[in-house]
Coordinates of C-alpha atoms in Angstrom, one line a residue:
X8 CA 88.2 97.7 134.8
X9 CA 86.7 99.3 131.7
X10 CA 88.4 96.9 129.4
X11 CA 87.2 94.0 131.5
X12 CA 83.8 95.3 131.3
X13 CA 83.9 95.5 127.5
X14 CA 85.3 91.9 127.4
X15 CA 82.3 90.8 129.5
X16 CA 79.9 92.7 127.1
X17 CA 81.5 91.0 124.1
X18 CA 81.1 87.6 125.8
X19 CA 77.5 88.3 126.4
X20 CA 76.9 89.5 122.8
X21 CA 78.4 86.2 121.6
X22 CA 76.0 84.2 123.7
X23 CA 73.1 86.3 122.5
X24 CA 74.0 85.7 118.8
X25 CA 74.5 81.9 119.3
X26 CA 71.7 79.7 117.9
X27 CA 71.2 76.0 117.7
X28 CA 68.2 74.1 116.4
X29 CA 67.0 71.3 114.1
X30 CA 67.1 71.4 110.3
X31 CA 63.3 71.9 110.4
X32 CA 63.7 74.9 112.6
X33 CA 66.5 76.2 110.3
X34 CA 64.0 76.1 107.4
X35 CA 61.7 78.4 109.3
X36 CA 64.6 80.9 109.4
X37 CA 65.0 80.6 105.7
X38 CA 61.3 81.4 105.1
X39 CA 61.7 84.6 106.9
X40 CA 65.3 85.4 105.8
X41 CA 66.1 83.7 102.5
X42 CA 69.4 85.6 102.2
X43 CA 70.8 83.5 104.9
X44 CA 71.5 80.8 102.3
X45 CA 73.6 83.1 100.2
X46 CA 76.8 81.9 98.6
X47 CA 80.3 82.9 99.7
X48 CA 80.7 85.4 96.8
X49 CA 77.3 86.9 97.5
X50 CA 78.2 87.4 101.2
X51 CA 81.4 89.2 100.4
X52 CA 79.7 91.5 97.9
X53 CA 76.8 92.2 100.2
X54 CA 79.4 92.9 103.1
X55 CA 81.0 95.6 100.9
X56 CA 77.6 97.0 99.6
X57 CA 76.1 97.2 103.0
X58 CA 78.9 99.4 104.3
X59 CA 77.7 102.1 101.8
X60 CA 78.5 103.2 98.3
X61 CA 79.0 106.9 97.3
X62 CA 79.5 108.3 93.8
X63 CA 82.1 111.1 93.5
X64 CA 82.8 112.6 90.0
X65 CA 81.5 109.5 88.3
X66 CA 83.6 107.1 90.4
X67 CA 82.1 104.7 93.0
X68 CA 83.6 105.0 96.4
X69 CA 83.1 102.0 98.6
X70 CA 83.0 103.0 102.4
X71 CA 84.1 99.5 103.3
X72 CA 87.7 100.3 102.2
X73 CA 87.8 103.8 103.8
X74 CA 90.7 104.7 106.0
X75 CA 92.8 101.7 104.7
X76 CA 93.0 101.9 100.9
X77 CA 93.8 105.3 99.4
X78 CA 93.9 106.5 95.8
X79 CA 92.7 103.1 94.3
X80 CA 89.1 103.9 93.8
X81 CA 89.1 102.9 90.1
X82 CA 90.8 99.5 90.9
X83 CA 88.4 98.8 93.8
X84 CA 85.4 99.8 91.6
X85 CA 86.6 97.3 89.0
X86 CA 87.2 94.6 91.6
X87 CA 83.8 95.0 93.0
X88 CA 81.7 95.6 89.9
X89 CA 83.6 93.2 87.6
X90 CA 84.2 90.3 90.0
X91 CA 82.2 90.5 93.3
X92 CA 78.9 91.8 91.9
X93 CA 78.6 89.3 88.9
X94 CA 79.9 86.4 91.1
X95 CA 77.2 87.3 93.7
X96 CA 74.6 86.8 90.9
X97 CA 76.0 83.4 90.2
X98 CA 77.5 84.4 86.9
X99 CA 80.5 82.4 85.6
X100 CA 83.1 84.7 87.2
X101 CA 82.4 83.0 90.6
X102 CA 84.2 80.0 89.1
X103 CA 87.5 81.9 88.8
X104 CA 90.3 82.5 91.2
X105 CA 90.7 86.2 92.1
X106 CA 94.3 87.2 91.4
X107 CA 95.3 90.6 92.6
X108 CA 98.4 91.7 90.7
X109 CA 100.5 94.7 91.4
X110 CA 103.8 96.1 92.7
X111 CA 105.1 95.5 96.2
X112 CA 103.4 97.6 99.0
X113 CA 100.7 98.6 96.5
X114 CA 97.8 97.5 98.8
X115 CA 97.1 93.9 97.6
X116 CA 97.6 92.3 101.1
X117 CA 95.7 95.1 102.7
X118 CA 92.7 94.4 100.5
X119 CA 92.7 90.8 101.3
X120 CA 93.2 91.5 105.0
X121 CA 90.3 93.9 105.0
X122 CA 88.1 91.2 103.3
X123 CA 89.0 88.6 105.9
X124 CA 88.5 90.9 108.9
X125 CA 85.3 92.2 107.4
X126 CA 83.9 88.8 107.0
X127 CA 84.6 87.9 110.6
X128 CA 82.6 91.0 111.7
X129 CA 79.9 90.5 109.0
X130 CA 79.2 87.0 110.1
X131 CA 78.1 88.5 113.5
X132 CA 75.4 90.6 111.8
X133 CA 71.9 89.5 110.9
X134 CA 72.6 90.2 107.2
X135 CA 75.8 88.2 107.2
X136 CA 74.7 85.2 109.5
X137 CA 76.0 81.8 108.6
X138 CA 74.4 78.5 109.6
X139 CA 76.1 75.1 109.4
X140 CA 75.6 71.5 110.3
X141 CA 76.8 71.2 113.9
X142 CA 79.9 69.1 114.5
X143 CA 81.0 69.4 110.9
X144 CA 84.7 70.3 110.5
X145 CA 83.9 72.0 107.2
X146 CA 80.8 73.8 108.7
X147 CA 78.8 72.5 105.9
X148 CA 75.7 74.3 104.4
X149 CA 72.7 72.5 105.9
X150 CA 70.9 72.7 102.5
X151 CA 73.2 70.0 101.3
X152 CA 71.0 67.6 103.3
X153 CA 68.1 68.1 100.8
X154 CA 68.2 65.2 98.3
X155 CA 68.9 66.1 94.7
X156 CA 65.5 64.9 93.4
X157 CA 63.7 67.4 95.8
X158 CA 65.8 70.4 95.1
X159 CA 63.7 71.7 92.2
X160 CA 60.7 71.5 94.6
X161 CA 62.7 73.3 97.2
X162 CA 63.5 76.1 94.8
X163 CA 59.8 76.5 93.8
X164 CA 58.8 76.8 97.6
X165 CA 61.8 78.8 98.9
X166 CA 63.2 80.5 95.8
X167 CA 66.8 79.2 96.8
X168 CA 69.1 77.2 94.5
X169 CA 71.1 74.5 96.2
X170 CA 74.5 73.6 94.8
X171 CA 76.9 71.0 96.1
X172 CA 76.6 67.5 97.7
X173 CA 76.6 66.4 101.2
X174 CA 80.1 65.6 102.3
X175 CA 81.2 62.0 103.1
X176 CA 81.4 62.6 106.8
X177 CA 77.9 64.1 107.1
X178 CA 76.4 61.5 104.8
X179 CA 77.7 58.9 107.4
X180 CA 76.5 60.9 110.3
X181 CA 73.0 61.4 108.8
X182 CA 72.7 57.7 108.6
X183 CA 74.2 56.6 111.9
X184 CA 73.3 59.4 114.2
X185 CA 70.1 60.6 112.7
X186 CA 68.6 57.5 111.1
X187 CA 68.3 59.5 107.8
X188 CA 65.8 61.9 109.5
X189 CA 67.0 65.0 107.8
X190 CA 64.7 67.2 109.8
X191 CA 66.3 66.2 113.1
X192 CA 69.9 67.2 112.0
X193 CA 71.2 69.8 114.4
X194 CA 72.2 73.1 112.8
X195 CA 74.1 75.9 114.6
X196 CA 75.1 79.4 113.8
X197 CA 78.8 79.8 113.1
X198 CA 81.1 82.9 113.2
X199 CA 84.0 83.2 110.8
X200 CA 87.3 83.5 112.4
X201 CA 90.8 83.1 110.8
X202 CA 92.3 82.4 114.2
X203 CA 89.8 79.6 114.9
X204 CA 89.9 78.5 111.3
X205 CA 86.3 78.9 110.7
X206 CA 85.3 80.1 107.2
X207 CA 88.6 81.8 106.6
X208 CA 91.8 80.1 105.5
X209 CA 95.3 81.1 104.6
X210 CA 97.7 79.0 102.6
X211 CA 101.4 80.0 102.1
X212 CA 103.8 77.7 100.0
X213 CA 107.0 76.6 101.6
X214 CA 109.7 74.1 100.5
X215 CA 108.0 71.8 97.9
X216 CA 110.0 68.9 99.1
X217 CA 108.6 69.0 102.6
X218 CA 105.1 70.6 102.2
X219 CA 102.3 68.1 102.1
X220 CA 99.1 68.3 100.1
X221 CA 97.3 67.6 103.3
X222 CA 97.9 71.3 104.2
X223 CA 95.2 72.0 101.6
X224 CA 92.9 69.0 101.7
X225 CA 93.3 67.4 105.1
X226 CA 94.8 64.0 105.9
X227 CA 94.2 60.4 107.3
X228 CA 94.2 60.2 111.1
X229 CA 96.2 57.0 111.5
X230 CA 95.5 56.7 115.1
X231 CA 91.8 56.0 114.4
X232 CA 92.1 53.4 111.6
X233 CA 92.2 50.6 114.3
X234 CA 88.9 52.0 115.7
X235 CA 87.1 52.5 112.4
X236 CA 88.7 49.8 110.5
X237 CA 89.4 51.6 107.0
X238 CA 91.2 54.5 105.6
X239 CA 88.1 55.2 103.6
X240 CA 85.9 55.7 106.6
X241 CA 85.3 59.5 106.8
X242 CA 85.6 59.4 110.5
X243 CA 89.2 58.4 110.2
X244 CA 89.9 61.5 108.1
X245 CA 90.9 65.0 109.5
X246 CA 89.1 67.5 107.3
X247 CA 91.4 70.3 108.4
X248 CA 93.2 71.5 105.3
X249 CA 92.8 75.1 104.3
X250 CA 90.3 74.2 101.6
X251 CA 88.2 72.4 104.2
X252 CA 88.4 75.2 106.8
X253 CA 87.7 78.1 104.3
X254 CA 84.5 76.4 103.1
X255 CA 81.5 79.0 103.2
X256 CA 84.0 81.9 103.3
X257 CA 87.3 82.7 101.7
X258 CA 90.8 81.5 101.4
X259 CA 93.9 83.6 100.8
X260 CA 96.4 81.7 98.6
X261 CA 99.6 83.7 99.3
X262 CA 102.2 83.7 96.6
X263 CA 100.1 81.2 94.6
X264 CA 102.3 81.4 91.5
X265 CA 105.3 80.2 93.5
X266 CA 103.4 77.1 94.5
X267 CA 104.3 73.6 93.4
X268 CA 102.1 72.3 90.6
X269 CA 100.5 69.6 92.6
X270 CA 99.0 72.2 95.0
X271 CA 97.4 74.0 92.0
X272 CA 95.7 71.0 90.4
X273 CA 93.0 71.0 93.2
X274 CA 92.1 74.5 92.3
X275 CA 91.1 73.5 88.7
X276 CA 88.2 71.3 90.0
X277 CA 87.4 73.6 93.0
X278 CA 86.9 76.7 90.8
X279 CA 85.0 75.2 87.9
X280 CA 83.0 72.5 89.6
X281 CA 82.9 73.7 93.2
X282 CA 84.5 70.6 94.5
X283 CA 87.9 68.9 95.2
X284 CA 89.4 65.5 95.9
X285 CA 90.5 64.5 99.3
X286 CA 91.6 60.9 100.4
X287 CA 89.6 57.9 99.3
X288 CA 86.3 59.8 99.1
X289 CA 84.0 61.1 96.5
X290 CA 84.5 64.7 95.4
X291 CA 83.9 67.1 98.3
X292 CA 81.9 70.2 97.7
X293 CA 83.2 73.5 98.8
X294 CA 81.7 77.0 98.4
X295 CA 84.6 79.6 98.9
X296 CA 86.2 82.6 97.4
X297 CA 89.9 82.0 96.6
X298 CA 92.0 85.2 96.5
X299 CA 95.7 85.2 95.5
X300 CA 98.2 87.9 94.9
X301 CA 101.4 88.3 93.0
X302 CA 103.7 90.8 91.3
X303 CA 103.7 91.5 87.6
X304 CA 107.0 89.7 86.8
X305 CA 105.8 86.4 88.4
X306 CA 102.5 86.6 86.5
X307 CA 104.3 87.1 83.2
X308 CA 106.4 84.1 83.8
X309 CA 103.3 82.0 84.9
X310 CA 101.3 82.7 81.8
X311 CA 104.5 82.2 79.5
X312 CA 104.5 78.5 80.7
X313 CA 102.1 76.6 78.4
X314 CA 101.7 74.0 81.2
X315 CA 99.7 76.6 83.1
X316 CA 97.1 77.3 80.5
X317 CA 94.3 75.3 82.2
X318 CA 94.7 77.1 85.5
X319 CA 95.3 80.5 83.7
X320 CA 91.9 80.2 82.1
X321 CA 90.4 80.0 85.6
X322 CA 92.0 83.1 86.9
X323 CA 90.6 86.7 86.8
X324 CA 93.4 89.2 87.2
X325 CA 92.7 92.5 88.8
X326 CA 95.5 95.1 88.6
X327 CA 96.3 96.9 91.9
X328 CA 98.8 99.6 90.8
X329 CA 100.3 102.3 93.0
X330 CA 98.2 105.2 94.0
X331 CA 98.9 108.1 91.5
X332 CA 97.4 110.9 93.6
X333 CA 99.6 113.0 95.9
X334 CA 96.9 113.9 98.5
X335 CA 96.1 110.1 98.9
X336 CA 99.7 109.2 99.0
X337 CA 100.0 111.6 102.0
X338 CA 97.2 109.7 103.7
X339 CA 99.1 106.4 103.2
X340 CA 102.1 107.7 105.0
X341 CA 100.0 109.1 107.8
X342 CA 98.4 105.8 108.4
X343 CA 101.7 103.9 108.3
X344 CA 103.3 106.5 110.7
X345 CA 100.3 106.1 113.2
X346 CA 100.9 102.3 113.2
X347 CA 104.6 102.7 113.8
X348 CA 106.9 103.6 116.8
X349 CA 107.7 107.0 115.3
X350 CA 104.2 108.4 115.7
X351 CA 105.4 110.6 118.6
X352 CA 107.8 112.5 116.3
X353 CA 106.8 115.9 115.1
X354 CA 106.6 115.9 111.3
X355 CA 106.5 119.4 110.0
X356 CA 103.6 120.3 107.7
X357 CA 104.3 119.4 104.0
X358 CA 107.1 117.0 104.7
X359 CA 104.8 114.0 103.9
X360 CA 103.4 115.9 100.8
X361 CA 106.9 116.5 99.5
X362 CA 107.7 112.8 100.0
X363 CA 104.3 112.0 98.2
X364 CA 105.2 114.2 95.3
X365 CA 108.5 112.4 94.8
X366 CA 106.9 109.0 95.0
X367 CA 104.1 109.8 92.6
X368 CA 106.5 111.3 90.1
X369 CA 108.5 108.0 90.1
X370 CA 105.3 106.1 89.1
X371 CA 104.1 108.4 86.3
X372 CA 105.0 107.8 82.6
X373 CA 105.9 110.7 80.2
X374 CA 102.8 111.7 78.3
X375 CA 103.0 112.2 74.4
X376 CA 100.4 114.9 74.9
X377 CA 102.0 118.2 73.7
X378 CA 102.8 120.6 76.5
X379 CA 102.1 118.0 79.2
X380 CA 105.0 117.5 81.7
X381 CA 105.0 115.3 84.7
X382 CA 104.3 118.0 87.2
X383 CA 101.1 119.1 85.3
X384 CA 100.1 115.5 85.0
X385 CA 100.7 115.0 88.7
X386 CA 98.5 117.9 89.5
X387 CA 95.7 116.9 87.1
X388 CA 95.7 113.4 88.6
X389 CA 95.3 114.9 92.1
X390 CA 92.2 117.0 91.1
X391 CA 93.9 120.3 90.7
X392 CA 93.1 122.8 88.1
X393 CA 95.8 123.2 85.4
X394 CA 95.4 126.1 82.9
X395 CA 94.7 124.9 79.4
X396 CA 93.4 121.4 80.5
X397 CA 90.1 119.9 81.5
X398 CA 88.6 116.6 82.6
X399 CA 88.6 115.3 79.0
X400 CA 92.4 115.7 79.0
X401 CA 92.6 113.8 82.4
X402 CA 90.6 110.9 81.0
X403 CA 92.9 110.8 77.9
X404 CA 95.9 110.8 80.1
X405 CA 94.5 108.0 82.3
X406 CA 93.9 105.8 79.1
X407 CA 97.3 106.6 77.6
X408 CA 99.2 103.9 79.5
X409 CA 97.5 100.7 80.7
X410 CA 100.4 99.8 83.1
X411 CA 101.0 103.2 84.6
X412 CA 101.5 102.9 88.4
X413 CA 103.0 99.4 88.2
X414 CA 106.5 100.5 89.0
X415 CA 108.2 103.3 91.0
X416 CA 109.0 104.0 94.6
X417 CA 106.9 102.1 97.2
X418 CA 105.4 103.6 100.3
X419 CA 107.5 101.3 102.6
X420 CA 110.7 102.8 101.2
X421 CA 109.5 106.3 102.0
X422 CA 108.6 105.3 105.6
X423 CA 111.9 103.6 106.0
X424 CA 113.8 106.7 104.9
X425 CA 111.7 109.0 107.2
X426 CA 112.6 106.5 110.0
X427 CA 116.2 106.7 109.1
X428 CA 116.2 110.5 109.1
X429 CA 114.7 110.6 112.6
X430 CA 117.1 108.1 114.0
X431 CA 120.2 109.9 112.4
X432 CA 119.1 113.3 113.6
X433 CA 118.1 112.0 117.0
X434 CA 115.5 114.6 117.4
X435 CA 111.8 114.8 117.8
X436 CA 111.1 117.0 114.8
X437 CA 111.7 116.4 111.1
X438 CA 111.0 118.7 108.0
X439 CA 110.6 118.3 104.3
X440 CA 114.3 118.9 103.5
X441 CA 115.2 116.2 106.0
X442 CA 112.9 113.8 104.3
X443 CA 114.2 114.6 100.7
X444 CA 117.7 114.3 101.9
X445 CA 117.2 110.9 103.4
X446 CA 115.3 109.7 100.2
X447 CA 118.3 110.7 98.1
X448 CA 120.8 109.0 100.4
X449 CA 118.7 105.9 100.3
X450 CA 118.9 105.5 96.6
X451 CA 122.5 104.3 96.8
X452 CA 121.3 101.3 98.9
X453 CA 118.1 100.4 97.0
X454 CA 118.9 97.0 95.4
X455 CA 116.4 97.1 92.7
X456 CA 117.1 100.6 91.3
X457 CA 119.2 100.7 88.1
X458 CA 121.7 103.5 87.4
X459 CA 119.3 105.0 84.8
X460 CA 116.4 104.9 87.5
X461 CA 118.6 106.5 90.1
X462 CA 119.4 109.5 87.8
X463 CA 115.7 109.9 87.0
X464 CA 114.8 109.6 90.7
X465 CA 117.4 112.3 91.7
X466 CA 115.8 114.6 89.1
X467 CA 112.4 113.9 90.7
X468 CA 113.8 114.8 94.2
X469 CA 114.9 118.2 92.5
X470 CA 111.4 118.7 91.2
X471 CA 109.9 117.8 94.6
X472 CA 112.3 120.3 96.2
X473 CA 111.1 123.1 93.7
X474 CA 107.5 122.3 94.6
X475 CA 108.4 122.6 98.3
X476 CA 110.1 125.9 97.7
X477 CA 106.7 127.3 96.5
X478 CA 104.8 125.7 99.3
X479 CA 107.3 127.0 101.9
X480 CA 107.0 130.6 100.5
X481 CA 103.3 130.5 100.5
X482 CA 103.3 129.2 104.1
X483 CA 105.4 132.1 105.3
X484 CA 103.5 134.5 103.2
X485 CA 100.3 133.5 105.0
X486 CA 102.0 133.8 108.5
X487 CA 103.5 137.2 107.7
X488 CA 100.3 138.8 106.6
X489 CA 98.7 140.1 109.8
X490 CA 95.0 139.0 109.8
X491 CA 95.8 137.3 106.5
X492 CA 92.2 136.3 105.7
X493 CA 91.0 139.8 106.4
X494 CA 93.7 141.4 104.2
X495 CA 93.0 138.9 101.4
X496 CA 89.2 139.5 101.6
X497 CA 89.7 143.3 101.4
X498 CA 92.0 143.0 98.4
X499 CA 89.6 140.5 96.7
X500 CA 86.5 142.7 97.3
X501 CA 88.4 145.6 95.8
X502 CA 89.3 143.5 92.7
X503 CA 85.7 142.3 92.3
X504 CA 84.4 145.8 92.4
X505 CA 86.7 146.9 89.6
X506 CA 86.0 143.7 87.6
X507 CA 82.3 144.3 87.8
X508 CA 82.7 147.9 86.7
X509 CA 85.0 146.8 83.9
X510 CA 82.6 144.2 82.5
X511 CA 79.6 146.4 82.8
X512 CA 81.4 149.5 81.4
X513 CA 80.5 151.3 84.6
X514 CA 82.4 153.8 86.7
X515 CA 83.3 153.4 90.4
X516 CA 82.6 156.0 93.1
X517 CA 85.4 157.1 95.4
X518 CA 84.3 156.4 99.0
X519 CA 85.9 159.5 100.4
X520 CA 85.4 162.2 97.8
X521 CA 82.3 160.7 96.0
X522 CA 83.8 161.4 92.6
X523 CA 83.5 158.9 89.7
X524 CA 86.6 156.9 88.7
X525 CA 87.5 154.4 86.0
X526 CA 88.1 150.8 87.0
X527 CA 91.7 150.4 88.4
X528 CA 93.4 148.6 85.5
X529 CA 96.7 148.7 87.3
X530 CA 95.4 147.0 90.4
X531 CA 93.5 144.2 88.3
X532 CA 96.5 143.5 86.2
X533 CA 98.8 143.4 89.2
X534 CA 96.7 140.6 90.6
X535 CA 96.0 138.7 87.3
X536 CA 99.7 138.7 86.4
X537 CA 100.4 136.7 89.4
X538 CA 98.8 133.6 87.8
X539 CA 100.0 134.2 84.3
X540 CA 96.8 135.8 82.9
X541 CA 98.0 137.6 79.6
X542 CA 96.7 140.9 78.4
X543 CA 94.7 139.1 75.6
X544 CA 93.2 136.8 78.2
X545 CA 92.2 139.3 80.9
X546 CA 88.7 140.0 79.4
X547 CA 87.7 136.4 79.3
X548 CA 89.1 135.8 82.9
X549 CA 87.2 138.8 84.3
X550 CA 84.0 137.8 82.6
X551 CA 84.3 134.2 83.9
X552 CA 84.7 135.6 87.4
X553 CA 81.5 137.6 87.0
X554 CA 79.6 134.5 85.6
X555 CA 80.7 132.5 88.7
X556 CA 79.5 135.4 91.1
X557 CA 76.1 135.3 89.2
X558 CA 75.9 131.5 89.5
X559 CA 76.5 131.7 93.2
X560 CA 73.9 134.4 93.6
X561 CA 71.2 132.4 91.7
X562 CA 71.8 129.5 94.1
X563 CA 71.6 131.8 97.2
X564 CA 75.2 131.3 98.0
X565 CA 77.8 134.0 98.9
X566 CA 80.9 134.3 96.6
X567 CA 83.8 134.5 99.0
X568 CA 87.6 134.2 99.2
X569 CA 87.6 130.4 98.7
X570 CA 85.1 130.3 95.8
X571 CA 87.6 130.6 93.0
X572 CA 90.8 128.6 93.4
X573 CA 92.8 130.5 90.8
X574 CA 91.6 133.9 92.1
X575 CA 92.6 132.9 95.6
X576 CA 96.1 132.0 94.4
X577 CA 96.5 135.2 92.6
X578 CA 95.4 137.2 95.8
X579 CA 97.9 135.3 97.9
X580 CA 100.7 135.8 95.5
X581 CA 99.9 139.5 95.2
X582 CA 100.0 139.9 98.9
X583 CA 103.2 138.1 99.3
X584 CA 104.9 140.1 96.5
X585 CA 104.0 143.2 98.3
X586 CA 105.5 141.8 101.5
X587 CA 108.6 140.1 99.9
X588 CA 111.1 142.8 100.9
X589 CA 109.9 142.8 104.5
X590 CA 110.2 139.0 104.7
X591 CA 113.7 139.0 103.3
X592 CA 115.0 141.6 105.7
X593 CA 113.3 140.1 108.7
X594 CA 114.4 136.4 108.1
X595 CA 117.9 137.1 107.0
X596 CA 119.1 139.7 109.5
X597 CA 121.7 138.2 111.8
X598 CA 121.2 140.8 114.3
X599 CA 117.5 141.8 114.1
X600 CA 116.4 144.9 115.9
X601 CA 113.6 144.9 118.4
X602 CA 110.9 145.4 115.9
X603 CA 112.1 142.7 113.5
X604 CA 112.5 140.3 116.4
X605 CA 108.9 141.0 117.4
X606 CA 107.8 140.3 113.9
X607 CA 109.6 137.0 113.8
X608 CA 108.2 135.9 117.1
X609 CA 104.7 136.8 115.8
X610 CA 105.2 134.8 112.6
X611 CA 106.7 131.7 114.6
X612 CA 103.6 131.9 117.0
X613 CA 101.3 132.0 114.0
X614 CA 103.0 129.1 112.4
X615 CA 102.7 127.1 115.6
X616 CA 99.1 128.1 116.5
X617 CA 97.6 128.1 113.0
X618 CA 99.7 126.0 110.6
X619 CA 100.7 122.9 112.7
X620 CA 104.5 123.5 113.1
X621 CA 106.4 123.4 116.4
X622 CA 109.0 126.0 117.4
X623 CA 111.9 124.1 115.8
X624 CA 110.3 123.5 112.5
X625 CA 108.8 127.0 112.3
X626 CA 112.3 128.5 112.8
X627 CA 113.7 126.1 110.2
X628 CA 111.0 127.2 107.8
X629 CA 111.7 130.9 108.3
X630 CA 115.4 130.5 107.8
X631 CA 115.0 128.4 104.6
X632 CA 112.4 130.9 103.0
X633 CA 114.8 133.8 103.9
X634 CA 117.7 132.0 102.1
X635 CA 115.4 131.4 99.1
X636 CA 114.3 135.1 98.8
X637 CA 117.9 136.3 99.1
X638 CA 119.2 134.1 96.2

């Protein structure tokens, strides 16, 4: 009954939002809310803007695309700021087709679908309200009723520019139904809906021999010619093409570059002049955003053909490459798994991360920067700190290749291989090694991968495996250390006391005997060496730690275990190094004694309770780490 109640509330809300009145009453609405008369491009931009904009590290993040588009912040910012924003301000880019270009499964279709669904919801809000001449199949802008010679006066009074001419059908209706009394024309509020073909259209090319141009521009209704007497009577014409129905909103032109030329000619006039030709009528005005998407190879073929120059000049190309950030790639897989029938399967922690590492590596290009390998580049891209590099290096890397991310393994392949591994094992749990194994097996059946690519990809699987080895050891390290955070905090506090004494050239006091001691150089070096701090670099590292502590103190914040990423890593490695022998013995013993068995059970319980494993994947992790440590 709850769902039925919600359906009833939805129906009541639709009735509440509905509005109908005369053109004169519509003008009163415009006086109060002039934004109601905004263009299609302006409506899309305001829809995105109204959802909220945040700025993170100099990059704008648009909340409208949250939870659906991951790792494409730069592409989305360029799309919004270089196309939607200037188009909303009536600059010339609004007279261009928006073409999203990128590799398969890169997010192009998702962006378009989000815009379409977003417009449907936005048209139900006050800010996104759309009004149209009632009974018009193209839900025409009521302001087209204003004669051209009065439009300057209208602009001076209302501050609203009017573009476009009254359609042939409404010109006839104005004369026959309303006696040319514009103020009496009935206006209604409309709500965009792709299903109801209101304000949102989708055109997909098919066989050019059988597809009719009427799919775009409408067609003559021959059954009404006898009634109305002429094919040029607008009442005998069905204004039901995708360009007609998408008026006031947007049209998705799927696989536009595969389309027959005759279907593209209409776009020349529509983009530049805001109108198109249909039947035996004058040009029909249309205000709509046309979005198309394609891959890079098709686009290159398209621009190579000189016959396409006129259309090419009316296209703005926005690159939508693959995501290049491992953490965001993980989120893509999580989203795809939730939407699939394998969402009930337990996927061990880091299994998706390892898959993401492999995928991102296949998309990266080898840098010419000295000392920069793909693993370092991958970590920098993901926001990690890499010794010897800073944000300037990251910016240089991002500018090095304009087409980076336009090739590589796509997310669908990864999900397919995860599904394959689950089905093959016929269990409800899968780990990182299962995923990598399945990825490697799938390369033999990937039609578009060359022999050279396959060799590179197998190498990337090996690199991803090495990354997982380190992750797995750290995971077991955390679980083996009893009260891990407390042990780490104690060790860190001890290290910081010694660092402070070393930098200030002070002595420490033994808490038991009270005698003065020199800073424990052996302890400090045993920690610093875990992250490769050399003897020559130790002084600078310690001073940097002390400066960070002072900065925290000035801001009234407490410097803790998580305040310095590299120091945290060093503490973890030191703790694990001290425990390594215990871990090796406990995990590799075929006949563990009672104490060892108890320790193993404690570790498994901790992996399950605190780290997201189930019993199966926790046992598999322990066995694997044990084998690593015994090599």
